[in-house]
Amino acid sequence: MDQNNEAYQLPIKEGKVRIVFNVDQIELKISNSIKDFFSQKDDAVKLFVDLGDLNIKGIEKEGYDLVKKKNKRDSEDSFALPEDIIWFDVDIEEVSNVLNNAVKFHIKGNYSEHLRYFIDKMDYKIEWLQHDKLKNEISTVSVTKRTYTQPRLEQNVNYELDEIAKSAELLKKAINRIDLRTGSAYVKLNTEDGELDPVIIIIAEKLGYSIKILDEETISELKKRGQKATHLISLLINY
């Protein structure tokens, strides 16, 4: 983070606190249906922040510009915010709502009908800043680390009530396995060859949890250690 950024310099009004999202590299999966005619490099992309029902005036509704970063893995592209942060001021009474809310992100370009961007991994920190009257300076009250992966829900897919019920039961099973010391757990879930994954991911997110599907390499490594797992569940709500 750059302490010289205006988020750490501009005065904070009485009764207000400052929330700063310090964002690391954003790893994406990109789908380009017209790659023979148009390169993704010519597209301008923006990061959008969704805090659900919270009405935060400081969030830019038109999104935040992103710049491309070179990534070692050819299958993924990485982007970053030019100054690495997003910040806004809120009333002090709203702080708990912001910190305990499941934040959603998505990326959109100028050619959304042909290019789709999915956030594969995004590490970020939520920093709470407040004016310290004794020191007469802006100080950090708390820092929370989070990782975000965008659920890839197929459009025009309908799920039966019993499929939703099965997904809820799987989530209940996963939640009961969470180690409160780490806020996460590796779990083995039968999601019927992945068909229920989109449902369980979105239900979990609504309740303040994150469900990540493990890749074959991770599953194999865990198996060598005597642990059978297919998913990782993490608690997103931080008190």
Coordinates of C-alpha atoms in Angstrom, one line a residue:
M1 CA 0.0 0.0 0.0
D2 CA 1.1 3.6 -0.6
Q3 CA 0.8 5.6 2.5
N4 CA 1.2 8.7 0.4
N5 CA -2.1 8.0 -1.3
E6 CA -4.8 10.6 -0.6
A7 CA -6.8 7.9 1.3
Y8 CA -4.1 8.2 4.1
Q9 CA -3.7 12.0 3.8
L10 CA -7.1 13.6 3.3
P11 CA -8.9 14.6 6.5
I12 CA -11.7 12.4 7.9
K13 CA -14.7 14.3 9.0
E14 CA -16.1 14.0 12.5
G15 CA -18.4 11.0 12.8
K16 CA -16.9 9.4 9.7
V17 CA -14.4 6.5 9.2
R18 CA -12.5 5.6 6.1
I19 CA -12.7 2.1 4.5
V20 CA -9.8 1.1 2.2
F21 CA -9.7 -1.9 0.0
N22 CA -6.0 -2.7 -0.7
V23 CA -6.2 -5.0 -3.8
D24 CA -3.4 -7.2 -5.0
Q25 CA -3.2 -8.7 -8.5
I26 CA -6.5 -9.9 -9.9
E27 CA -6.2 -13.2 -11.7
L28 CA -8.8 -13.6 -14.4
K29 CA -10.2 -16.2 -16.8
I30 CA -11.2 -14.5 -20.0
S31 CA -13.6 -15.8 -22.6
N32 CA -13.4 -14.2 -26.1
S33 CA -15.9 -15.3 -28.6
I34 CA -14.4 -13.1 -31.4
K35 CA -10.6 -13.7 -30.8
D36 CA -10.0 -14.1 -34.5
F37 CA -11.2 -10.6 -35.1
F38 CA -10.6 -8.7 -31.8
S39 CA -7.8 -8.9 -29.2
Q40 CA -8.6 -8.5 -25.5
K41 CA -5.6 -6.1 -25.3
D42 CA -7.7 -3.6 -27.2
D43 CA -10.5 -3.7 -24.6
A44 CA -10.7 -1.3 -21.6
V45 CA -11.8 -3.1 -18.4
K46 CA -13.2 -1.9 -15.1
L47 CA -13.6 -3.4 -11.7
F48 CA -17.1 -3.0 -10.1
V49 CA -17.8 -3.3 -6.3
D50 CA -21.1 -4.6 -5.0
L51 CA -21.9 -4.2 -1.3
G52 CA -25.4 -5.6 -1.7
D53 CA -28.2 -3.6 0.0
L54 CA -25.7 -1.1 1.5
N55 CA -26.0 2.3 -0.1
I56 CA -22.4 3.6 0.0
K57 CA -22.1 7.0 -1.8
G58 CA -18.3 6.7 -2.1
I59 CA -18.4 3.6 -4.3
E60 CA -17.9 4.5 -8.0
K61 CA -20.9 3.1 -9.8
E62 CA -19.1 3.5 -13.2
G63 CA -16.3 1.2 -11.9
Y64 CA -12.6 1.5 -11.4
D65 CA -10.1 1.3 -14.3
L66 CA -7.8 -1.7 -14.4
V67 CA -4.4 -2.1 -16.0
K68 CA -3.0 -5.4 -17.3
K69 CA -0.2 -7.2 -15.6
K70 CA 2.0 -9.9 -17.1
N71 CA 1.4 -13.3 -15.5
K72 CA 3.7 -16.3 -15.6
R73 CA 0.8 -18.7 -16.4
D74 CA -0.4 -18.5 -19.9
S75 CA -3.9 -19.7 -19.0
E76 CA -4.6 -16.7 -16.9
D77 CA -4.4 -12.9 -17.2
S78 CA -3.7 -10.6 -14.3
F79 CA -4.9 -7.0 -13.8
A80 CA -4.4 -4.4 -11.1
L81 CA -5.8 -1.1 -10.0
P82 CA -3.3 1.7 -10.9
E83 CA -3.0 2.8 -7.3
D84 CA -3.9 -0.6 -5.8
I85 CA -6.7 0.7 -3.6
I86 CA -10.4 1.6 -3.5
W87 CA -11.5 3.9 -0.6
F88 CA -14.6 5.7 0.7
D89 CA -15.9 7.3 3.9
V90 CA -18.9 6.1 5.8
D91 CA -20.7 7.0 9.0
I92 CA -19.2 5.3 12.0
E93 CA -22.5 3.5 12.6
E94 CA -22.1 1.8 9.2
V95 CA -18.7 0.3 9.8
S96 CA -19.9 -3.1 11.1
N97 CA -22.3 -3.4 8.2
V98 CA -19.5 -2.8 5.7
L99 CA -16.9 -5.1 7.4
N100 CA -19.4 -7.9 8.0
N101 CA -21.0 -7.7 4.5
A102 CA -20.1 -10.2 1.8
V103 CA -18.4 -8.0 -0.8
K104 CA -18.9 -9.0 -4.5
F105 CA -16.7 -7.9 -7.4
H106 CA -17.0 -8.3 -11.1
I107 CA -15.1 -7.1 -14.2
K108 CA -16.6 -5.7 -17.4
G109 CA -15.2 -4.3 -20.6
N110 CA -16.6 -2.4 -23.5
Y111 CA -17.5 -5.5 -25.4
S112 CA -19.4 -7.6 -22.8
E113 CA -21.4 -9.3 -25.5
H114 CA -18.2 -11.0 -26.8
L115 CA -15.7 -10.8 -23.9
R116 CA -16.4 -12.1 -20.5
Y117 CA -14.2 -11.8 -17.4
F118 CA -14.3 -14.1 -14.4
I119 CA -12.3 -13.4 -11.3
D120 CA -10.3 -16.5 -10.6
K121 CA -8.5 -15.2 -7.6
M122 CA -8.4 -11.8 -5.9
D123 CA -6.5 -11.2 -2.6
Y124 CA -7.4 -8.0 -0.8
K125 CA -7.4 -6.3 2.6
I126 CA -10.1 -4.2 4.1
E127 CA -8.5 -1.5 6.2
W128 CA -10.4 0.7 8.7
L129 CA -8.9 4.2 9.1
Q130 CA -10.0 6.7 11.7
H131 CA -8.7 10.1 12.8
D132 CA -6.7 9.8 16.0
K133 CA -7.5 13.0 18.0
L134 CA -4.6 12.5 20.5
K135 CA -2.0 12.1 17.7
N136 CA -3.9 14.3 15.3
E137 CA -3.3 11.9 12.5
I138 CA -5.1 9.2 10.5
S139 CA -4.5 5.8 12.1
T140 CA -5.4 2.2 11.2
V141 CA -8.0 0.6 13.5
S142 CA -8.1 -2.9 11.9
V143 CA -7.1 -4.8 8.8
T144 CA -8.9 -7.9 7.5
K145 CA -7.5 -10.2 4.8
R146 CA -9.9 -11.7 2.3
T147 CA -9.8 -13.7 -1.0
Y148 CA -12.5 -13.5 -3.6
T149 CA -13.4 -15.9 -6.4
Q150 CA -16.3 -15.1 -8.6
P151 CA -19.0 -17.8 -8.8
R152 CA -19.5 -18.9 -12.4
L153 CA -23.2 -19.4 -12.6
E154 CA -24.5 -20.6 -15.9
Q155 CA -27.2 -18.4 -17.3
N156 CA -30.7 -19.9 -18.2
V157 CA -30.1 -22.9 -15.9
N158 CA -33.0 -23.8 -13.6
Y159 CA -32.7 -25.9 -10.5
E160 CA -35.3 -28.0 -8.9
L161 CA -36.3 -27.5 -5.3
D162 CA -34.8 -30.8 -4.2
E163 CA -31.5 -29.8 -5.8
I164 CA -31.5 -26.6 -3.9
A165 CA -32.3 -28.5 -0.7
K166 CA -29.4 -30.9 -1.4
S167 CA -27.1 -28.0 -1.8
A168 CA -28.3 -26.4 1.5
E169 CA -27.7 -29.7 3.3
L170 CA -24.2 -30.0 1.8
L171 CA -23.4 -26.4 2.9
K172 CA -24.7 -27.2 6.4
K173 CA -22.3 -30.2 6.5
A174 CA -19.4 -28.0 5.4
I175 CA -20.1 -25.2 7.9
N176 CA -20.1 -27.7 10.7
R177 CA -16.5 -28.7 9.8
I178 CA -15.1 -25.2 9.9
D179 CA -12.2 -24.8 12.4
L180 CA -13.0 -21.5 14.2
R181 CA -9.3 -21.0 14.8
T182 CA -8.5 -20.7 11.1
G183 CA -12.0 -19.8 9.8
S184 CA -11.8 -22.5 7.1
A185 CA -11.9 -26.3 6.5
Y186 CA -11.2 -28.8 3.7
V187 CA -14.3 -30.9 3.1
K188 CA -15.5 -33.7 0.9
L189 CA -18.8 -32.9 -0.8
N190 CA -20.7 -34.9 -3.3
T191 CA -22.0 -32.2 -5.6
E192 CA -23.1 -34.8 -8.3
D193 CA -20.2 -34.3 -10.6
G194 CA -20.2 -30.6 -10.1
E195 CA -23.8 -30.0 -11.1
L196 CA -24.7 -28.6 -7.6
D197 CA -21.5 -26.5 -7.3
P198 CA -23.1 -23.2 -8.7
V199 CA -26.0 -23.5 -6.2
I200 CA -23.9 -24.2 -3.2
I201 CA -21.4 -21.5 -4.0
I202 CA -24.1 -18.8 -4.3
I203 CA -26.0 -19.9 -1.2
A204 CA -22.7 -19.9 0.8
E205 CA -21.8 -16.4 -0.4
K206 CA -25.2 -15.0 0.6
L207 CA -24.6 -16.4 4.1
G208 CA -21.1 -15.0 4.4
Y209 CA -19.1 -18.1 3.4
S210 CA -16.8 -18.9 0.5
I211 CA -16.8 -22.3 -1.2
K212 CA -13.9 -23.1 -3.5
I213 CA -13.6 -26.1 -5.7
L214 CA -10.2 -27.8 -5.3
D215 CA -8.1 -28.5 -8.3
E216 CA -6.8 -32.0 -9.0
E217 CA -3.3 -31.2 -7.8
T218 CA -4.5 -30.0 -4.4
I219 CA -6.8 -33.0 -4.0
S220 CA -3.9 -35.3 -4.7
E221 CA -1.6 -33.5 -2.2
L222 CA -4.3 -33.7 0.5
K223 CA -4.9 -37.4 -0.3
K224 CA -1.2 -38.1 0.3
R225 CA -1.6 -36.6 3.7
G226 CA -4.5 -38.9 4.4
Q227 CA -7.2 -36.2 3.9
K228 CA -10.0 -36.7 1.4
A229 CA -11.4 -33.3 0.3
T230 CA -13.0 -31.8 -2.8
H231 CA -13.8 -28.3 -1.5
L232 CA -12.5 -25.6 0.7
I233 CA -15.0 -23.6 2.8
S234 CA -14.0 -20.3 4.4
L235 CA -15.8 -17.9 6.7
L236 CA -15.9 -14.4 5.2
I237 CA -17.7 -12.6 8.0
N238 CA -15.1 -11.1 10.3
Y239 CA -16.1 -9.6 13.6

